[in-house]
Coordinates of C-alpha atoms in Angstrom, one line a residue:
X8 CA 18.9 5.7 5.7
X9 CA 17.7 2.6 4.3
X10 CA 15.3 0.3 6.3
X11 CA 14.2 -3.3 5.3
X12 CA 11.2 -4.1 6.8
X13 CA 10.9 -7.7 6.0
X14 CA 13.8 -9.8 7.2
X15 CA 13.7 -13.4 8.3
X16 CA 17.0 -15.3 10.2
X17 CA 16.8 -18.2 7.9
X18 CA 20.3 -19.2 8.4
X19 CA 19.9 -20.4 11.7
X20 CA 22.5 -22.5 13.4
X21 CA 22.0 -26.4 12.4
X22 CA 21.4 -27.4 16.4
X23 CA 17.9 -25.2 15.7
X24 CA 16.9 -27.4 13.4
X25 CA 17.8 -30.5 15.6
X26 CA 15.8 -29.0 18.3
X27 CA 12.9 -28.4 16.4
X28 CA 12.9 -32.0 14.5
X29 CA 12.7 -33.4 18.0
X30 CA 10.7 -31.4 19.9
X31 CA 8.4 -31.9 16.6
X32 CA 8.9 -36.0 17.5
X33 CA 7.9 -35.5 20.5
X34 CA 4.7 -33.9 20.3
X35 CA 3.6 -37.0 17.7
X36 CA 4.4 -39.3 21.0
X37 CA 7.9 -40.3 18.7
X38 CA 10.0 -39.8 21.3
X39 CA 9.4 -40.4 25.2
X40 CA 10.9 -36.9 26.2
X41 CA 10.5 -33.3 25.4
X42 CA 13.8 -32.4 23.9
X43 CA 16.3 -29.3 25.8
X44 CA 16.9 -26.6 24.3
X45 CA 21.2 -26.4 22.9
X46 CA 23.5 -23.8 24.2
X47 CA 24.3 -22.2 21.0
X48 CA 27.0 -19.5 21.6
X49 CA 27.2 -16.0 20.8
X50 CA 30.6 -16.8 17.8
X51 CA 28.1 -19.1 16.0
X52 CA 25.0 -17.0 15.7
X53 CA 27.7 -14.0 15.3
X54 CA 28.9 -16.6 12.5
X55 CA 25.4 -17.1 10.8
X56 CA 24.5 -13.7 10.3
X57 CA 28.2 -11.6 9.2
X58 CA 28.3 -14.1 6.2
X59 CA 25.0 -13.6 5.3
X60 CA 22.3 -10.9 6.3
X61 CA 25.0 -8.6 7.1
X62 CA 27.2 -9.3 4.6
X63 CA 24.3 -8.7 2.2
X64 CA 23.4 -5.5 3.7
X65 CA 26.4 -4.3 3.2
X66 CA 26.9 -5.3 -0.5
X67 CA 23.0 -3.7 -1.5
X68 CA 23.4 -1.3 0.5
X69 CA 20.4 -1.0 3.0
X70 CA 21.3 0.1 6.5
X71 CA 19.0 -1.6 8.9
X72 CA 16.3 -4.8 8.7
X73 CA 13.9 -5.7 10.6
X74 CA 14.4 -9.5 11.4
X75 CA 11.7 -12.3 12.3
X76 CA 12.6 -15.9 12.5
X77 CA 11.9 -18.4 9.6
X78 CA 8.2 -18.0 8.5
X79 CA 8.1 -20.9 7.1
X80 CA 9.3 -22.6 10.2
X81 CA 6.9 -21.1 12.5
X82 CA 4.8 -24.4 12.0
X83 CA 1.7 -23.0 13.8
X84 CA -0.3 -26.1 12.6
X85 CA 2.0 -28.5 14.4
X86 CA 1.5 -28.9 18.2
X87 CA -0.5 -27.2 21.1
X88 CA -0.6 -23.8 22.2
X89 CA 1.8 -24.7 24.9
X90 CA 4.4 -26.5 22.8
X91 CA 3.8 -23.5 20.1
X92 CA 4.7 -20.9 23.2
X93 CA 8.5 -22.9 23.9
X94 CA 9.0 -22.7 20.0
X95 CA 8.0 -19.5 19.8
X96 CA 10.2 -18.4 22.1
X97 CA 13.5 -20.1 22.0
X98 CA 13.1 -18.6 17.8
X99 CA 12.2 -14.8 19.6
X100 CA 15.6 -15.3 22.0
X101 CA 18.0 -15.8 19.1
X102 CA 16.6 -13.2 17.7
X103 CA 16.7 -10.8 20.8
X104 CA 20.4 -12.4 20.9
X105 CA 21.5 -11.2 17.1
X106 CA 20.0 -7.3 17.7
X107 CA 21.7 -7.1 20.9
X108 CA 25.0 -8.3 19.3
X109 CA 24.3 -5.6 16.1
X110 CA 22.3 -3.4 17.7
X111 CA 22.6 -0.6 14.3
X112 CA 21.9 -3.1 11.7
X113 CA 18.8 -5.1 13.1
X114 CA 15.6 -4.4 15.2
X115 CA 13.5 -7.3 16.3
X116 CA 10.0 -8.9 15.0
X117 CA 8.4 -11.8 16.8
X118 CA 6.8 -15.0 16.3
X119 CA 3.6 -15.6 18.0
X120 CA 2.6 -18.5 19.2
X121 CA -0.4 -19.2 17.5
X122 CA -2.0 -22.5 17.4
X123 CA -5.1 -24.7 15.9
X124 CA -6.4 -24.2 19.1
X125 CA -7.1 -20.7 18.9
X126 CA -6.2 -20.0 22.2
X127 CA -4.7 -16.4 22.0
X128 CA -3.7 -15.7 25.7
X129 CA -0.1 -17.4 24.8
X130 CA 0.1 -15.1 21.8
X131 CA -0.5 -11.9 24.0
X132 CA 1.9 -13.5 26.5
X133 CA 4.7 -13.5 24.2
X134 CA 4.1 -10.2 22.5
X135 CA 4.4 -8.8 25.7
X136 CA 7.4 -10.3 26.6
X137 CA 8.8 -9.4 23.3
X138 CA 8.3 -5.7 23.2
X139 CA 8.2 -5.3 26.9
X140 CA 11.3 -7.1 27.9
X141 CA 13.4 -7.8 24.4
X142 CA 12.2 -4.2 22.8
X143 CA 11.2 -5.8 20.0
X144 CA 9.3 -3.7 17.1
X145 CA 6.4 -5.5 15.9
X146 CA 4.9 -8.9 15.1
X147 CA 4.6 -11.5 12.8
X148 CA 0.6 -12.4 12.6
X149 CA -0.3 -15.6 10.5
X150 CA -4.3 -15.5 9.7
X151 CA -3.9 -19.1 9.0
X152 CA -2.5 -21.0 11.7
X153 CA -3.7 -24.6 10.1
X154 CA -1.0 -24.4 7.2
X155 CA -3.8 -23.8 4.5
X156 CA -6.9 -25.1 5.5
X157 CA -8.0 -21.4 6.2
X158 CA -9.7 -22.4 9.7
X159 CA -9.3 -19.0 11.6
X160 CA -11.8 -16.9 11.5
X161 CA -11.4 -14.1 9.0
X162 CA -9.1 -10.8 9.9
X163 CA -11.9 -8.3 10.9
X164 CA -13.8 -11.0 13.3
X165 CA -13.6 -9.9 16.9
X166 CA -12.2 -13.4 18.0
X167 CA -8.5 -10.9 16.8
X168 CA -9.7 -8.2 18.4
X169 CA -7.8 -8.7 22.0
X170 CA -4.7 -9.2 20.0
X171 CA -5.1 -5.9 17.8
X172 CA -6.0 -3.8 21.2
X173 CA -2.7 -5.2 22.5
X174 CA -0.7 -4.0 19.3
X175 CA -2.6 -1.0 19.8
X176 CA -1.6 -0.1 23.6
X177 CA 2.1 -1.1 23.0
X178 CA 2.3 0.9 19.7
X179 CA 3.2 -2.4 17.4
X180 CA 2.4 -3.3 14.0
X181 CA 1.7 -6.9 12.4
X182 CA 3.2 -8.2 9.6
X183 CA 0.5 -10.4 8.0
X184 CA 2.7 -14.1 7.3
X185 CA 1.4 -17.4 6.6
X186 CA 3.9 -19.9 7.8
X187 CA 4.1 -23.2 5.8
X188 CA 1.5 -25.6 3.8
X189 CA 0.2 -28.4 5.0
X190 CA -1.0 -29.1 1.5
X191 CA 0.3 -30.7 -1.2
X192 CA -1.4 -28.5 -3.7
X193 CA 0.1 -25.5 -1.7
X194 CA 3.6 -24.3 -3.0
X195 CA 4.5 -22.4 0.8
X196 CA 6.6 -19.6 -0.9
X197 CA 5.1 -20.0 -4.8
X198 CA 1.3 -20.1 -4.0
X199 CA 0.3 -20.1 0.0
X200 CA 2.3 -16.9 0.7
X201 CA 0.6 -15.1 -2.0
X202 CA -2.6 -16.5 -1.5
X203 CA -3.0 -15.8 1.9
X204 CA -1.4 -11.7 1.4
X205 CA -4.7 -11.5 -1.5
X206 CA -7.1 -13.7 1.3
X207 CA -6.5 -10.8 3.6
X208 CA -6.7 -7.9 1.4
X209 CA -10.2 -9.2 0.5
X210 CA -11.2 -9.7 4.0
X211 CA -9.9 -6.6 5.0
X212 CA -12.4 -5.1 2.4
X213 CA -15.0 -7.0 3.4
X214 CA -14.9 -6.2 7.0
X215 CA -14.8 -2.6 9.1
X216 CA -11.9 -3.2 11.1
X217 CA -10.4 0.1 10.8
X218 CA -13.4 1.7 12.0
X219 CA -13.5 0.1 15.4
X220 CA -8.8 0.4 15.1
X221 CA -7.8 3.6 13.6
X222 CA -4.8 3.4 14.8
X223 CA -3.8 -0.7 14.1
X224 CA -1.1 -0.6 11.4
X225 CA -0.6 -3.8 8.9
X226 CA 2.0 -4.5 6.1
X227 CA 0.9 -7.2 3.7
X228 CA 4.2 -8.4 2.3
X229 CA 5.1 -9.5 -0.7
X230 CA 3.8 -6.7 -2.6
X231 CA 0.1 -7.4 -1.4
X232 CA -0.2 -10.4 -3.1
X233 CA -2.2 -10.2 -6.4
X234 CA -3.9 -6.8 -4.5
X235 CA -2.3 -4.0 -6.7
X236 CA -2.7 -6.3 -10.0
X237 CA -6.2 -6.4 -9.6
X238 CA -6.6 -3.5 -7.9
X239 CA -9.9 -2.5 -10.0
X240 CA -11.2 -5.6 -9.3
X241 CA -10.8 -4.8 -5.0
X242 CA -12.3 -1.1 -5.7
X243 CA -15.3 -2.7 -8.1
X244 CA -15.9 -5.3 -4.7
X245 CA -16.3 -3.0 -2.5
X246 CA -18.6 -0.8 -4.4
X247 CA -20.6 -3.7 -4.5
X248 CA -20.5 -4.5 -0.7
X249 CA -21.5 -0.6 0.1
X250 CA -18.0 -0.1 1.7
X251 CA -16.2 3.4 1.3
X252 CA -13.7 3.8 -1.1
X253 CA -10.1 1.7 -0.8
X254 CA -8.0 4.8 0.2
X255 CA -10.7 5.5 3.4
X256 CA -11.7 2.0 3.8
X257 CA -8.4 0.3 4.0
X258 CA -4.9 3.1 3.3
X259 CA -5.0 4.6 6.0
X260 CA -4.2 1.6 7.9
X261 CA -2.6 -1.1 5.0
X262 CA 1.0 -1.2 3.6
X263 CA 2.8 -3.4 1.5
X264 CA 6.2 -4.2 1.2
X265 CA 8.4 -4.4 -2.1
X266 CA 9.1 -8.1 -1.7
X267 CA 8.3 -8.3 -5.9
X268 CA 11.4 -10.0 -7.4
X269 CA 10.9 -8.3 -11.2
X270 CA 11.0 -4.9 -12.5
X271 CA 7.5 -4.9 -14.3
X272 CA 6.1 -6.0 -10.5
X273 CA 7.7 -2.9 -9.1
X274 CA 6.5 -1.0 -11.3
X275 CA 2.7 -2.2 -11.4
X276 CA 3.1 -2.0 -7.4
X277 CA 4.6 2.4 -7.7
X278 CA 2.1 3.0 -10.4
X279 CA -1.1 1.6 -9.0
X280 CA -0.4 2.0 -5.0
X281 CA 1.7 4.9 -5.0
X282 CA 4.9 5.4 -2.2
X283 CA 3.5 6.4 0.7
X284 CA 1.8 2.8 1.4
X285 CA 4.7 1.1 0.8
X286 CA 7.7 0.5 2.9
X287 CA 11.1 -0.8 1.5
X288 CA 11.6 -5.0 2.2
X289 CA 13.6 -7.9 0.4
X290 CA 13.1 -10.9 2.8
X291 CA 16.5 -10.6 3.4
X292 CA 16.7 -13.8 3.7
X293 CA 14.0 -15.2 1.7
X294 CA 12.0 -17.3 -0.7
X295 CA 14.2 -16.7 -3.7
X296 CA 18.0 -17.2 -3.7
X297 CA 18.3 -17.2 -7.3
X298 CA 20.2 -15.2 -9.8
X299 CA 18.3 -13.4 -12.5
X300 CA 20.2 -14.9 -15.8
X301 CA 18.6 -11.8 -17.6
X302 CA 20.2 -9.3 -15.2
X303 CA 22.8 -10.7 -14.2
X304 CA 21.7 -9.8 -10.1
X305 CA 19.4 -11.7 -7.4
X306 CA 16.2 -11.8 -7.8
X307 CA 15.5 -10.7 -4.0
X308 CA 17.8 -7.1 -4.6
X309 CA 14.6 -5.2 -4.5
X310 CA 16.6 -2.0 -4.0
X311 CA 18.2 -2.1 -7.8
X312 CA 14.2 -2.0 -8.6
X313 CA 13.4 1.1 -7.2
X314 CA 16.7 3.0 -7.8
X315 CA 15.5 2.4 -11.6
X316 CA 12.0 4.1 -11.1
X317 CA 13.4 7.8 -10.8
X318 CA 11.4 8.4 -7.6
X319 CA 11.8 12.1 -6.4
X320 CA 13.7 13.0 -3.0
X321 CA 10.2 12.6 -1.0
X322 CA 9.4 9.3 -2.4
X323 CA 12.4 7.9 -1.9
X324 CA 12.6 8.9 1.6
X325 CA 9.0 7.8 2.4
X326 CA 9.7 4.3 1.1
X327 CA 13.4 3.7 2.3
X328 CA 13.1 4.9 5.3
X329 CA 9.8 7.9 6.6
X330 CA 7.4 5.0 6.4
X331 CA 9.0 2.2 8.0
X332 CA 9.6 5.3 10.5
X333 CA 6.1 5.9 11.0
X334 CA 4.3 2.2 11.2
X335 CA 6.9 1.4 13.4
X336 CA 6.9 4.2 16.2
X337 CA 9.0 1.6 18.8
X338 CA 11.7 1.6 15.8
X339 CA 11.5 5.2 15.7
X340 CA 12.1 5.5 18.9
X341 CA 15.1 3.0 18.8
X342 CA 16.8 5.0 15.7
X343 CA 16.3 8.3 17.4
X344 CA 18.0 7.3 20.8
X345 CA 21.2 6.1 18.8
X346 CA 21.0 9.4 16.6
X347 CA 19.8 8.4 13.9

């Protein structure tokens, strides 16, 4: 079985997008009322996702992904905790909506409503209601809700620490995703993304999180950033700071995923991480929608990478499917009930 762990509905029906625009005009005082929500009906989200995530799945061959909404669009810099919470949720629903209508090819990942307040009882409101009543799987956790300005206090401070107990009682992992830049200078996909997966390795390093969550469980997409590139650089740091070495300190708790869109990357990534940190993901879909003209394939058909690195049988299974398995115990659960 092949699982995706990093999926995102980007492909959302256009009255979403009108929605958002105006509920976004409306927290700037644009508009005099808060916007309602459209009925959007089962044939068009059906619609959005057979001609695209599923029809993808089925032409790459992966079996199951794990879907989020847009990350980009989760626009956690934007309004108040309170109008974060409606966006938040109306983006979970749809996607409560599309695993309930393909129940074998997708398990669910929320948004949180985080905000530049900081206030996290919303967040822990709707991760509840998420895994509790829509049997989602995990959580998207951006450690930059201001779009780039880096605000938020750093991963290991306890200001997180009621959110990771909560992950921790209702066995849940976090995705670590920035959403979108407020600045200029700030690429969202290109440069923020990136820079906010290597922010959080280093904090991670700099910090003793694990030792006060064993058990908390976060993937750091996109490859880990610029983590397994300068990988000597993160082991030569924390000799410095006095911390234990990176496989006690930080992988027994850290994964990455194998959203890296070139062979070489892949490769750097197996070689320098090994598989049994890393779980299978293509961002399915994602950032880059290109074709490769030296390949002749997309960019974002991470699977064609691996098939190419001659894993053994154990490998393979770790990363395709054992350690999406295992950081995801809800989705183990789910795959096990329908016999999988």
């Amino acid at each position: 079985m092949i699982i995706d762990c990093h999926g995102h509905y980007t492909t959302e029906p256009p009255a979403h997008h009108v929605y958002r625009k105006a509920q976004v005009e409306f927290a700037e005082g644009k508009r005099h009322a808060s916007p309602t929500y459209p009925d959007i009906t089962d044939e068009t989200l059906r619609e959005t996702i057979e001609h695209n995530q599923l029809r993808l799945q089925r032409e790459r061959g992966s079996d199951l992904t794990i879907l989020s909404p847009r990350a980009s669009g989760m626009g956690h810099h934007v309004g108040s905790a309170a109008f974060n919470a409606e966006w938040s949720r109306v983006s979970n629903d749809l996607i409560a909506r599309i695993v309930d209508m393909f129940p074998l090819n997708f398990a669910g990942v929320c948004q949180l409503p985080q905000s530049m307040s900081g206030d996290l009882a919303p967040v822990l409101a709707e991760l509840d209601r998420c895994v509790v009543e829509l049997g989602f799987v995990g959580c998207n956790l951006n450690p930059d809700p201001s779009g780039g300005f880096w605000s938020a206090p750093p991963i290991y401070d306890r200001y997180w620490y009621p959110l990771f107990e909560r992950m921790i009682e209702l066995q849940v992992p976090a995705m670590i995703h920035v959403s979108g830049a407020c600045s200029a200078c700030l690429h969202t996909t290109g440069a923020h993304y990136i820079n906010a997966d290597t922010a959080v390795f280093m904090q991670l390093i700099q910090g003793n999180l694990f030792r006060d969550f064993p058990d908390l469980k976060l993937i750091i997409p996109h490859g880990g950033g610029a983590a397994p590139y300068h990988w000597g650089r993160y082991r030569g740091l924390a000799i410095m700071m006095e911390k234990p070495d990176l496989a006690a300190h930080l992988m027994r708790n850290v994964y990455f995923d194998t959203c890296v869109y070139h062979q070489a990357g892949i490769e750097t990534l197996f070689r320098v991480i090994g598989p049994h940190n890393i779980l299978f993901g293509s961002e399915l879909l994602g950032a880059v929608k290109a074709v490769d003209p030296l390949t002749g394939f997309n960019f974002d058909d991470t699977r064609r990478y691996i098939d190419a690195l001659g894993l053994d049988e154990a490998g393979r299974a770790a990363v395709f499917e054992g350690n999406a398995r295992k950081v995801y115990p809800r989705l183990d659960t789910r795959l096990k009930r329908q016999g999988r």
